[in-house]
mmCIF file of C-alpha atoms and ligand atoms in Angstrom:
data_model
loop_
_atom_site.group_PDB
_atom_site.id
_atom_site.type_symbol
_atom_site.label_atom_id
_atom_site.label_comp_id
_atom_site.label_asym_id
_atom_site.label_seq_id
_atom_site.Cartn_x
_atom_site.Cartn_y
_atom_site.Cartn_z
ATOM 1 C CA UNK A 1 47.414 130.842 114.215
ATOM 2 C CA UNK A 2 44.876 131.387 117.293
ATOM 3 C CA UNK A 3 45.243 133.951 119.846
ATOM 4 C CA UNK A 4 43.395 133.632 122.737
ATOM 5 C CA UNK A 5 42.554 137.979 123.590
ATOM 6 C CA UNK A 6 41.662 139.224 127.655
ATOM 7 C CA UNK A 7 40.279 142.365 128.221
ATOM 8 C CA UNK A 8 40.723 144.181 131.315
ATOM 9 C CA UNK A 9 41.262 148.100 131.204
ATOM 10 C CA UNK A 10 38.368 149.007 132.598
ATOM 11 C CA UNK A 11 34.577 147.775 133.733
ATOM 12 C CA UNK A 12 33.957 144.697 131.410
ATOM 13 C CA UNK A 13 36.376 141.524 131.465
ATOM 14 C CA UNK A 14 36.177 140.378 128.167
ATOM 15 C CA UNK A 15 38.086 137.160 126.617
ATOM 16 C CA UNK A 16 37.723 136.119 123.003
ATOM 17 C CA UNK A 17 40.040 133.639 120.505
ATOM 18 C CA UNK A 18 40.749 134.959 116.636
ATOM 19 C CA UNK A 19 41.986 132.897 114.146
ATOM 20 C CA UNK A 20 43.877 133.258 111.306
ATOM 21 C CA UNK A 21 42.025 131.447 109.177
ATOM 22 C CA UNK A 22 38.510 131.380 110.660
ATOM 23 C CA UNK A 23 38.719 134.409 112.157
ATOM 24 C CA UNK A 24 36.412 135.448 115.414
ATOM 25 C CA UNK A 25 35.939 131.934 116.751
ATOM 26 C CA UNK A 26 34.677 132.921 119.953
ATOM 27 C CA UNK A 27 33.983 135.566 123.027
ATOM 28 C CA UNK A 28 32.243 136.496 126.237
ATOM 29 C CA UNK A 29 32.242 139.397 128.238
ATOM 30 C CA UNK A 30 31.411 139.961 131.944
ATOM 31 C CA UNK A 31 30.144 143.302 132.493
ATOM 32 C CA UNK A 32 30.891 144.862 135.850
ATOM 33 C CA UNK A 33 27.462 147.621 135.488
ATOM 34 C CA UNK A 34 25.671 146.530 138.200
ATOM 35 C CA UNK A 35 28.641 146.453 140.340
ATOM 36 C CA UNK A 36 29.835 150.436 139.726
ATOM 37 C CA UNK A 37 26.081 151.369 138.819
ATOM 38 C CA UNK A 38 25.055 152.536 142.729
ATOM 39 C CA UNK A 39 28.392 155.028 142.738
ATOM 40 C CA UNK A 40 26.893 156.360 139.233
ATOM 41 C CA UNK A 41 30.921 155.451 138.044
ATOM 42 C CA UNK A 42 33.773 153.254 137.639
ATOM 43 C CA UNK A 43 35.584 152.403 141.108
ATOM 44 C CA UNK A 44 39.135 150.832 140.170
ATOM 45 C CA UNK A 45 39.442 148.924 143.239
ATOM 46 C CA UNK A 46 36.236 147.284 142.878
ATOM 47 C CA UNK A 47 36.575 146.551 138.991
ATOM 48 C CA UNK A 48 40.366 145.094 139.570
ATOM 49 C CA UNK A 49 38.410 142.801 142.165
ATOM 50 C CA UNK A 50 35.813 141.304 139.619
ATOM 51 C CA UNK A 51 38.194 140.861 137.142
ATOM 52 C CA UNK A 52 40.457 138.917 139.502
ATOM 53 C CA UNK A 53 37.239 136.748 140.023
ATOM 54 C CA UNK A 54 36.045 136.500 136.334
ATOM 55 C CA UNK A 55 39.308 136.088 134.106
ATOM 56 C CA UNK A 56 39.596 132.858 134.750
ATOM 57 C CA UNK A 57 35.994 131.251 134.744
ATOM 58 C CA UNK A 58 35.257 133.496 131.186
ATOM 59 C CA UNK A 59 38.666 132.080 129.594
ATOM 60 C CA UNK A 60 37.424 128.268 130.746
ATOM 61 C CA UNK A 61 33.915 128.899 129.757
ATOM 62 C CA UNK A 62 35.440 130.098 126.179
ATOM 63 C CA UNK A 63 37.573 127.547 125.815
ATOM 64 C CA UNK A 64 34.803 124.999 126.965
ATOM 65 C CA UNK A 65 32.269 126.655 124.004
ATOM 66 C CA UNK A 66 34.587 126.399 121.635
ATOM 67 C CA UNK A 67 35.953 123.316 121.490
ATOM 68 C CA UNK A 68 39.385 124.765 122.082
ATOM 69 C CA UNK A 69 42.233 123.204 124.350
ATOM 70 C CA UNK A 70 44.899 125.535 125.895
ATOM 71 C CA UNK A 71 47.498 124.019 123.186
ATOM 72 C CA UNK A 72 45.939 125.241 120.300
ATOM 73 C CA UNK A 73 46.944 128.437 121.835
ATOM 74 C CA UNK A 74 49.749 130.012 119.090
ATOM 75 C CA UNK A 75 49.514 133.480 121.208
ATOM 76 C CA UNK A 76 48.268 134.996 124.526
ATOM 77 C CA UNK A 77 46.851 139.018 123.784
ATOM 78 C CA UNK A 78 46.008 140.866 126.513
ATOM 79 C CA UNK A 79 45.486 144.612 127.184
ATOM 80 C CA UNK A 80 48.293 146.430 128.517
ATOM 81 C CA UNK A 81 47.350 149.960 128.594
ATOM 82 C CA UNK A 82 45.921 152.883 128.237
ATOM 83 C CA UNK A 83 43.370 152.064 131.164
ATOM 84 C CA UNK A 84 43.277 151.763 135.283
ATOM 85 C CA UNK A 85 46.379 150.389 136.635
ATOM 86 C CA UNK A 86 44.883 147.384 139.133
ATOM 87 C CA UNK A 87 42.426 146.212 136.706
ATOM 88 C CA UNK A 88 44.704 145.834 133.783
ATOM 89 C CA UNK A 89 47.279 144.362 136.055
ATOM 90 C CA UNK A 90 44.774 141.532 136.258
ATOM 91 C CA UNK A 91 44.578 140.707 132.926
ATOM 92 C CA UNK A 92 48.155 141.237 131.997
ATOM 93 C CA UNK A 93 49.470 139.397 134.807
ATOM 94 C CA UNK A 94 47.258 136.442 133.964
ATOM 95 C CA UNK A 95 48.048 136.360 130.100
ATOM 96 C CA UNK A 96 51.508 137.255 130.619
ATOM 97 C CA UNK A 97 51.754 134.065 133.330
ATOM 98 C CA UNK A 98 49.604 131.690 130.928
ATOM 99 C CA UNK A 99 51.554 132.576 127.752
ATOM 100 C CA UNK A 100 55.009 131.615 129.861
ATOM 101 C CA UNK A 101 53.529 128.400 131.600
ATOM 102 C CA UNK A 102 52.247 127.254 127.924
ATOM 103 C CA UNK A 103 55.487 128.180 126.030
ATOM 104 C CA UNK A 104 53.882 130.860 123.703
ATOM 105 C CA UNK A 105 54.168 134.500 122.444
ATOM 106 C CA UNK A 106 52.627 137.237 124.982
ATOM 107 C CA UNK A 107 51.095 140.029 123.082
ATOM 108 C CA UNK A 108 50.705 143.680 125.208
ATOM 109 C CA UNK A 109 47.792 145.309 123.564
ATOM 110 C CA UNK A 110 47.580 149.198 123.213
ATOM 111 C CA UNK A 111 44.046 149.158 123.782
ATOM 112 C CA UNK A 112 43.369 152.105 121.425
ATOM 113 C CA UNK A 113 44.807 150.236 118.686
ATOM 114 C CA UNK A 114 42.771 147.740 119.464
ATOM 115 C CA UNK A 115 39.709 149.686 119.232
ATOM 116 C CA UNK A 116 40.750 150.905 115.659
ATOM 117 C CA UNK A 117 41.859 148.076 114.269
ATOM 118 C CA UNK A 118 38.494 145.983 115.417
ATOM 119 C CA UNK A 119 36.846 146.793 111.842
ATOM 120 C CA UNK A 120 38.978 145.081 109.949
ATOM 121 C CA UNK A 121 38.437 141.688 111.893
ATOM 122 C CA UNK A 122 35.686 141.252 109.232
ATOM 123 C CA UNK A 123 37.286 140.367 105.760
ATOM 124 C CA UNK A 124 34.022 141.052 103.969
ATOM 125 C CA UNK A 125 34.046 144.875 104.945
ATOM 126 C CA UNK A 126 37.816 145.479 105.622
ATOM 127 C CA UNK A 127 38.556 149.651 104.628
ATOM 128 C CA UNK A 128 41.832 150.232 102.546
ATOM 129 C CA UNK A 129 44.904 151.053 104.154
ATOM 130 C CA UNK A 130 45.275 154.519 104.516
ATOM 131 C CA UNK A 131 42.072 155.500 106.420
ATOM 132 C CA UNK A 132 41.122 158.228 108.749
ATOM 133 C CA UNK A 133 39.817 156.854 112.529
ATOM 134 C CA UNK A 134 37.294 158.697 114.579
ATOM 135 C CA UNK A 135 38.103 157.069 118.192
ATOM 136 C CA UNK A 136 35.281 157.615 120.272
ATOM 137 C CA UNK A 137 35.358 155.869 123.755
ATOM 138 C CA UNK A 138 34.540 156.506 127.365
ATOM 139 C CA UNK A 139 38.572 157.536 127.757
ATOM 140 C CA UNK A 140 39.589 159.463 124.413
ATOM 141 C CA UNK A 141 38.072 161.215 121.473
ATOM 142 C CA UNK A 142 40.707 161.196 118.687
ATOM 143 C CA UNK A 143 40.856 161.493 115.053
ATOM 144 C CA UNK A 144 43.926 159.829 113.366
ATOM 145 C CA UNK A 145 45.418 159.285 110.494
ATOM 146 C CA UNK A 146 46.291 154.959 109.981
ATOM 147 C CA UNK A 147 48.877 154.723 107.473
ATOM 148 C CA UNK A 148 50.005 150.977 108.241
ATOM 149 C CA UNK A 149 48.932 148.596 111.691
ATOM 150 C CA UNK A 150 51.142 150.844 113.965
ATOM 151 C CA UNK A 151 51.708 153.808 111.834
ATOM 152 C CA UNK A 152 49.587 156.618 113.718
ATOM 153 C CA UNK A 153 49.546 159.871 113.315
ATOM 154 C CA UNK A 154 47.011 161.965 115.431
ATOM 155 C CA UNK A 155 44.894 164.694 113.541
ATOM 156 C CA UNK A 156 43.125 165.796 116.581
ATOM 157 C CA UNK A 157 41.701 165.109 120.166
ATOM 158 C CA UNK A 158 40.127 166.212 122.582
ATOM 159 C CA UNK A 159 41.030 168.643 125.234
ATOM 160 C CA UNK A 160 39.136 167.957 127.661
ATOM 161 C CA UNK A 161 36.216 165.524 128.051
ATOM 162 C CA UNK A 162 35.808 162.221 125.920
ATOM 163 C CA UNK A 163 32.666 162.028 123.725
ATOM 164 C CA UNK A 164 31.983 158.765 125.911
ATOM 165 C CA UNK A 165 32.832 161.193 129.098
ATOM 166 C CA UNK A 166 30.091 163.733 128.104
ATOM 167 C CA UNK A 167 27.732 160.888 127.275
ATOM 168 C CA UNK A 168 27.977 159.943 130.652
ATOM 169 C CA UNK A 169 27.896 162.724 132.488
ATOM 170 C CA UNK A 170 24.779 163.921 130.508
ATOM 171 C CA UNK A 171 23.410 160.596 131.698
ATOM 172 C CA UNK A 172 23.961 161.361 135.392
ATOM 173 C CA UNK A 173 22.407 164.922 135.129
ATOM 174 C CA UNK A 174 19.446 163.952 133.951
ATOM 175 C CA UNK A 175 19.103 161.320 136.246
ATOM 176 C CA UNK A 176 19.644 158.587 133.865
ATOM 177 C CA UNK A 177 22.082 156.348 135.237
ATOM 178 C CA UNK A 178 24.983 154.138 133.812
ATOM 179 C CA UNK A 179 26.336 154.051 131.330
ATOM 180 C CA UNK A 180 25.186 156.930 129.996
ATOM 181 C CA UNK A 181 25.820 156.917 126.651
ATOM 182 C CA UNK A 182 22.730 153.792 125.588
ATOM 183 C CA UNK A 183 20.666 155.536 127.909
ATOM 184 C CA UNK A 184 20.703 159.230 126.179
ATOM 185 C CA UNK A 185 20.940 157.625 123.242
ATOM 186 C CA UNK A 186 17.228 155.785 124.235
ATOM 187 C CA UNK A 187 16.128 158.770 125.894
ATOM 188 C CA UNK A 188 16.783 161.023 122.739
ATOM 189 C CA UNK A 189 14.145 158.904 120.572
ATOM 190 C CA UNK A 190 11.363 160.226 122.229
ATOM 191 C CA UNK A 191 13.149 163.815 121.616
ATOM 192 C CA UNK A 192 11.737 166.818 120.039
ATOM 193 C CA UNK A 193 14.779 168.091 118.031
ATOM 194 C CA UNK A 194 13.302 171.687 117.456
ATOM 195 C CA UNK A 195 13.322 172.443 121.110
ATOM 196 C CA UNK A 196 16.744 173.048 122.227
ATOM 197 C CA UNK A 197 19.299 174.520 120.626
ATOM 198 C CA UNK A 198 22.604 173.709 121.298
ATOM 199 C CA UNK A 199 26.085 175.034 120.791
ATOM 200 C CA UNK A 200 29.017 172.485 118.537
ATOM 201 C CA UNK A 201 32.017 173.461 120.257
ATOM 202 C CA UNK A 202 35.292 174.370 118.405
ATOM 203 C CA UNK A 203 33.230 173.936 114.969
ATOM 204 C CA UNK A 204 33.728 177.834 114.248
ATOM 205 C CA UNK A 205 37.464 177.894 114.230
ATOM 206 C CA UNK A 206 39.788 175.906 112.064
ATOM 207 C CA UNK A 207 41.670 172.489 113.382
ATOM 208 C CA UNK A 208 40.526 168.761 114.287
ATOM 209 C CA UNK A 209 40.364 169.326 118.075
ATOM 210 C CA UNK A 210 37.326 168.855 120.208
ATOM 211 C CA UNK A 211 36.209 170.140 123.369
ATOM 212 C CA UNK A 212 32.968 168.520 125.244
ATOM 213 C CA UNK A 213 32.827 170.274 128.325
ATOM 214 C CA UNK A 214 31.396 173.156 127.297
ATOM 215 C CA UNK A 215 28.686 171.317 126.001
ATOM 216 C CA UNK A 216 28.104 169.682 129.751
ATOM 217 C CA UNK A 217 28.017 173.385 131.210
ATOM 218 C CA UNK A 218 25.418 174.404 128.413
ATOM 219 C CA UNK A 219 23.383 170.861 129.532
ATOM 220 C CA UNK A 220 23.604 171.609 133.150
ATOM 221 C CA UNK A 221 22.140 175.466 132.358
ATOM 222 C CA UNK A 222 19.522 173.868 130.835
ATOM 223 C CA UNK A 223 18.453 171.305 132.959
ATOM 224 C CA UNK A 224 18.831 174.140 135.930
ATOM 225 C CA UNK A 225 16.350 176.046 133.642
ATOM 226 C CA UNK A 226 13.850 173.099 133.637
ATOM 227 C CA UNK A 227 13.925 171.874 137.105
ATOM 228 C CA UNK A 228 11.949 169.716 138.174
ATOM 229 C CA UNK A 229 12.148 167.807 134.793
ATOM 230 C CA UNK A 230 9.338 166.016 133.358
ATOM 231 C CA UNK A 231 9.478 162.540 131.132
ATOM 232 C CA UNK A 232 9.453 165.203 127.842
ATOM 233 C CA UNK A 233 11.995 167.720 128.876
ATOM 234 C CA UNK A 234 14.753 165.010 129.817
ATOM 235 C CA UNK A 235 14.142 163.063 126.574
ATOM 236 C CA UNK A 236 14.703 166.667 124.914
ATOM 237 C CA UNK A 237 17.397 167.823 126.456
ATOM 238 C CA UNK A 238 18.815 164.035 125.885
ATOM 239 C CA UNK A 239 18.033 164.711 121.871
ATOM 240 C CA UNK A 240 19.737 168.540 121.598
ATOM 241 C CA UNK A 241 22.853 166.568 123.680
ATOM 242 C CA UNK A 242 22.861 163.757 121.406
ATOM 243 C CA UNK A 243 22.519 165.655 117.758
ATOM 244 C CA UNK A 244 25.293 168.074 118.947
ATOM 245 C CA UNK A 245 27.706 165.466 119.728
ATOM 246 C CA UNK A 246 27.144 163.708 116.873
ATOM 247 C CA UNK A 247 26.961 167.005 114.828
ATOM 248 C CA UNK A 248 30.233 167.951 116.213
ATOM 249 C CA UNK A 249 31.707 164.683 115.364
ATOM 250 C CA UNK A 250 30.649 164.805 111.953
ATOM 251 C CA UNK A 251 32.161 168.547 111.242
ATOM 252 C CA UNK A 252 35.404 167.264 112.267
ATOM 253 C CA UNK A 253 35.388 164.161 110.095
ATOM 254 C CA UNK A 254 34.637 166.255 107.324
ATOM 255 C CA UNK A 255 37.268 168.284 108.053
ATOM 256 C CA UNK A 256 40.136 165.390 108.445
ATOM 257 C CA UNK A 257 38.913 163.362 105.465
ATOM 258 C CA UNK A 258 38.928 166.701 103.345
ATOM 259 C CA UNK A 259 42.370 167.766 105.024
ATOM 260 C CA UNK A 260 43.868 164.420 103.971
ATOM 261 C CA UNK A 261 42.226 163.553 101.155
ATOM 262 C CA UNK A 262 41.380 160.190 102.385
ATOM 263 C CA UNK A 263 38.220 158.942 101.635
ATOM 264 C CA UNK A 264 37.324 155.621 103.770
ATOM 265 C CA UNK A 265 36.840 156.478 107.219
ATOM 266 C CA UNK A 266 36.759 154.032 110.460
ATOM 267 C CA UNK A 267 34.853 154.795 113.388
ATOM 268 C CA UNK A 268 35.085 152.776 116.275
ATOM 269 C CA UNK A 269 35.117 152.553 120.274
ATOM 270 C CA UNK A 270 32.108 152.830 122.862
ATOM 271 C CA UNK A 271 30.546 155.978 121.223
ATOM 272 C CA UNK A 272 30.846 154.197 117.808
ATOM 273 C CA UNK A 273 28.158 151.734 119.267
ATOM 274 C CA UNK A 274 25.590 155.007 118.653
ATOM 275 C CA UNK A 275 23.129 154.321 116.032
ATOM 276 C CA UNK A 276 22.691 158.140 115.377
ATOM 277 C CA UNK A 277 26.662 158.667 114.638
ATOM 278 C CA UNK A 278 26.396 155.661 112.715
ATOM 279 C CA UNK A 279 24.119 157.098 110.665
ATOM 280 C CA UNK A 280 24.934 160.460 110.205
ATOM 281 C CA UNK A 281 28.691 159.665 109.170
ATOM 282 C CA UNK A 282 27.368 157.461 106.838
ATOM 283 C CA UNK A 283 24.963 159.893 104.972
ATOM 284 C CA UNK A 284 26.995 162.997 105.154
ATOM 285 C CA UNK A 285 30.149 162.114 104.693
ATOM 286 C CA UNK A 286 31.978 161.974 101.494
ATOM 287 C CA UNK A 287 33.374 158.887 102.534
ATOM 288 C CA UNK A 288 33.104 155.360 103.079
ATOM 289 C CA UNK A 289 32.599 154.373 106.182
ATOM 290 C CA UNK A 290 33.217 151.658 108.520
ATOM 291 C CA UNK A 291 32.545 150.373 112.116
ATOM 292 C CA UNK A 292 32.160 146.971 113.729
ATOM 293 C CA UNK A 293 29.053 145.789 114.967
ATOM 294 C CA UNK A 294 27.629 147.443 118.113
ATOM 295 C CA UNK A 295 29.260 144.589 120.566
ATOM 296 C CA UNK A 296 33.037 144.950 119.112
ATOM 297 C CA UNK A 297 32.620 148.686 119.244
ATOM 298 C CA UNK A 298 32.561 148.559 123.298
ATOM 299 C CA UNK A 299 35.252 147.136 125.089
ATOM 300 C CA UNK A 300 35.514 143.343 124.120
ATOM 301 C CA UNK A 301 38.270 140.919 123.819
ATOM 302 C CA UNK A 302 37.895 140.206 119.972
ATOM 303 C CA UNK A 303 39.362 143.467 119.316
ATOM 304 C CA UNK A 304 42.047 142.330 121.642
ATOM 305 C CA UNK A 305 42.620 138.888 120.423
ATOM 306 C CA UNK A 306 43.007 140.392 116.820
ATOM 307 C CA UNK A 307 45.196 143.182 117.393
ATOM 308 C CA UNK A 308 47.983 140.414 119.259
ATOM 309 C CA UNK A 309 47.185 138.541 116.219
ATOM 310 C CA UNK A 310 48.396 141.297 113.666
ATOM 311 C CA UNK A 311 51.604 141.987 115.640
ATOM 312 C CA UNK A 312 52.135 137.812 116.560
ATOM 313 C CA UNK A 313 52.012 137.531 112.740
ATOM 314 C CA UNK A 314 54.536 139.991 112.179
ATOM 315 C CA UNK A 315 56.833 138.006 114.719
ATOM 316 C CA UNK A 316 56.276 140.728 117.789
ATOM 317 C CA UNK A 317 55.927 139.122 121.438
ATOM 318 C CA UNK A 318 56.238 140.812 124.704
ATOM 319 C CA UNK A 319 59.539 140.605 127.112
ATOM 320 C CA UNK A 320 59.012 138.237 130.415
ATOM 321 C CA UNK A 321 58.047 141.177 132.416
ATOM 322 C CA UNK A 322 54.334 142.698 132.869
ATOM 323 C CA UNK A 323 54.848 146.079 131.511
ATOM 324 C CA UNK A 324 51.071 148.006 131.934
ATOM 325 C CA UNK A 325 50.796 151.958 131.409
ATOM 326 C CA UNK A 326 47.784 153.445 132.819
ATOM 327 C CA UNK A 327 48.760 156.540 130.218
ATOM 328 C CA UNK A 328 49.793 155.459 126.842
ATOM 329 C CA UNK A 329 49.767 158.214 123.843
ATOM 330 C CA UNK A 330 48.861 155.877 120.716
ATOM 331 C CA UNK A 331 51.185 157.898 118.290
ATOM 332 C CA UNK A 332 54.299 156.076 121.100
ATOM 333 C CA UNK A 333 53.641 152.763 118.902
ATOM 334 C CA UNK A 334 55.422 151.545 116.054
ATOM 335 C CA UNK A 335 54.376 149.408 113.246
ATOM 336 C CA UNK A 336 55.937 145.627 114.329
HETATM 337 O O1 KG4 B 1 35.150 151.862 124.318
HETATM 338 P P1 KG4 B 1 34.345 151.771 125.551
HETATM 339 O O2 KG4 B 1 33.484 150.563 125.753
HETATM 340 O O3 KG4 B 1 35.253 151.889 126.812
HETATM 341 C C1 KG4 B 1 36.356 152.741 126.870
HETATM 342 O O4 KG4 B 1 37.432 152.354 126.347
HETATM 343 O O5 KG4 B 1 36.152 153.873 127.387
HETATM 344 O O6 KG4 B 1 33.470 153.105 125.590
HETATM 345 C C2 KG4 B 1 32.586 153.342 126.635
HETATM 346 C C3 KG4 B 1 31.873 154.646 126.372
HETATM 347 C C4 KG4 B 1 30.993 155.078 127.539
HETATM 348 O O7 KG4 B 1 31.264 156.433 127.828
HETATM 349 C C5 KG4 B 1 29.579 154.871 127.018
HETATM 350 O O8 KG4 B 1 28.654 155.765 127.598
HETATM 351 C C6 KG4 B 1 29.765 155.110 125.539
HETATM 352 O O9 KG4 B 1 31.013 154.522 125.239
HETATM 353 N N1 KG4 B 1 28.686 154.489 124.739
HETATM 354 C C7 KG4 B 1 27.810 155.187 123.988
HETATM 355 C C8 KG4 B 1 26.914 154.232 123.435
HETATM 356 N N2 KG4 B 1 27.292 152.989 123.869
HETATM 357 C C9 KG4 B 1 28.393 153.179 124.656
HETATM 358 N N3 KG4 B 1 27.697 156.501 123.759
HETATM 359 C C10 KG4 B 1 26.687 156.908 122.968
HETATM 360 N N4 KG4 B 1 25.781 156.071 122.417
HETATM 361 C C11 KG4 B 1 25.851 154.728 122.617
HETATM 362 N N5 KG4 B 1 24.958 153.919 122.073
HETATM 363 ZN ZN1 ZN B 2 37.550 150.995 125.065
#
């Protein structure tokens, strides 16, 4: 079975085919950076334009790489929510309309799920079903509980910022750019981690929620402090950001993996891409643990190609009509 996956919730269109059998055959991404970086963000109307422009050159480019012909096509994935409206309307509309005129299963991606199910596209590393997953991305910080490929139960979130969020408003502070999050993260290795100090919210009092804007306010204090900041002080400030994120992170996992008594835990998402988390989770933790390489943490269409292909598999398809929800709670999905 090969499912050909498109990506399009946000600033990258990505397109990728999984099969089966051989699993990750192929994918490309587009990223739209250079296009938002000048507005220091994402602007939907210009993203849903590129995407418009991209999906279909990236799907013929794939299909040309691989060796692939639009009838070896068993399934069409492609995201349907959570993201911005317009730009997953572009790759749902697409997939949707390409799945019908080709005569096979459409597959509406939760794009969450897709992000935690992306570590178990590689049989040699797969974690055992139940596991804990840290979701870290631009959108959502969430720590859940997978029993079962659409069996969610959410341990904690965030209530305000993303991890992702913080990253990149950290970024723009210190005058870094975007995305934020590689660029602290690079910033931070020239760091002196005894200079700063700062706080890991909601670490004090019991529960798996996370707050990050705090954290932003204390960053901004600082940085007023500074003003004007030299080379040093911005890769400091970058380093006391970075270890309390990840700090924070890792008091929570702690917490859910202790709390549940599961002990293999997933991380995955755009934050999972940071070589510091990575790390730390992996040293502290009494847990195994799990992530995908750097490029199927970010947004990618492997992810999205392999998530269709679990629910294809279990006979799932998608109704005629394009059905995208710019909000989408995870825990709404069932197992198919
Ligand atoms: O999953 P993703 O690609 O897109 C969303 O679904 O949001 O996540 C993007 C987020 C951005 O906020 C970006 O700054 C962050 O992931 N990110 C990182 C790193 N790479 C990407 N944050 C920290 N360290 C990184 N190396
Ligand atoms: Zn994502």
């Amino acid at each position: 079975m090969l499912v050909l996956g498109i990506e399009s919730s946000c600033d990258e269109t990505a397109v990728a085919l999984y099969d089966q059998r051989r699993g990750l055959v192929g994918h490309i991404l587009h990223s739209q950076v250079a296009v938002h970086a000048k507005y220091g963000g994402v602007v939907p109307e210009l993203a849903s334009r590129d995407h418009i422009r991209k999906v279909i050159p990236l799907i013929g480019e794939l299909l040309e790489d691989t060796d692939t012909k639009l009838s070896d096509l068993d399934g069409i994935a492609y995201t349907a929510g959570p993201g911005l409206l317009g730009a997953l309307m572009v790759g749902a509309g697409f997939g949707r309309t390409l799945a019908w005129a080709l005569g096979v299963p459409a597959l509406a991606v939760h794009h969450m799920e897709a992000h935690l199910l992306a570590p178990l596209m590689d049989p040699a590393r797969r974690p055992p079903l139940p596991f804990v997953a840290l979701l870290v991305s631009g959108g959502h910080t969430q720590l859940v509980q997978v029993d079962a490929v659409g069996a969610y139960t959410l341990l904690g979130e965030s209530l305000d910022d993303a991890a992702g969020e913080a990253f990149d408003k950290a970024a723009k502070m210190l005058g870094l750019g975007y995305p934020g999050g590689p660029a602290v993260a690079e910033a931070a290795q020239s760091g002196d981690p005894g200079r700063f100090s700062f706080p890991r919210p909601m670490t004090n009092r019991p529960g798996l929620d996370f707050s990050f804007s705090g954290l932003k306010t204390f960053t901004l204090n600082t940085i007023r402090q500074l003003e004007p900041l030299a080379e040093q002080d911005i890769c400091d400030v970058a380093r006391a950001f970075e270890d309390a994120v990840v700090d924070t992170l890792f008091i929570k996992c702690r917490r859910a993996v202790e709390q549940t008594g599961i002990p293999h835990l997933v991380m995955a998402g755009g934050v999972a891409a940071n070589q510091v988390l990575r790390a730390s989770l992996a040293e502290r933790l009494e847990a195994q643990t799990y992530y995908p390489p750097p490029a199927l943490c970010t947004d990618n269409g492997a992810m999205v190609a392999y998530a269709g292909l679990c629910r294809l598999q279990a006979g799932e398809s998608a109704p005629l009509s394009i059905d995208t929800r710019a909000r989408w709670p995870l825990t709404e999905l069932t197992p198919p």
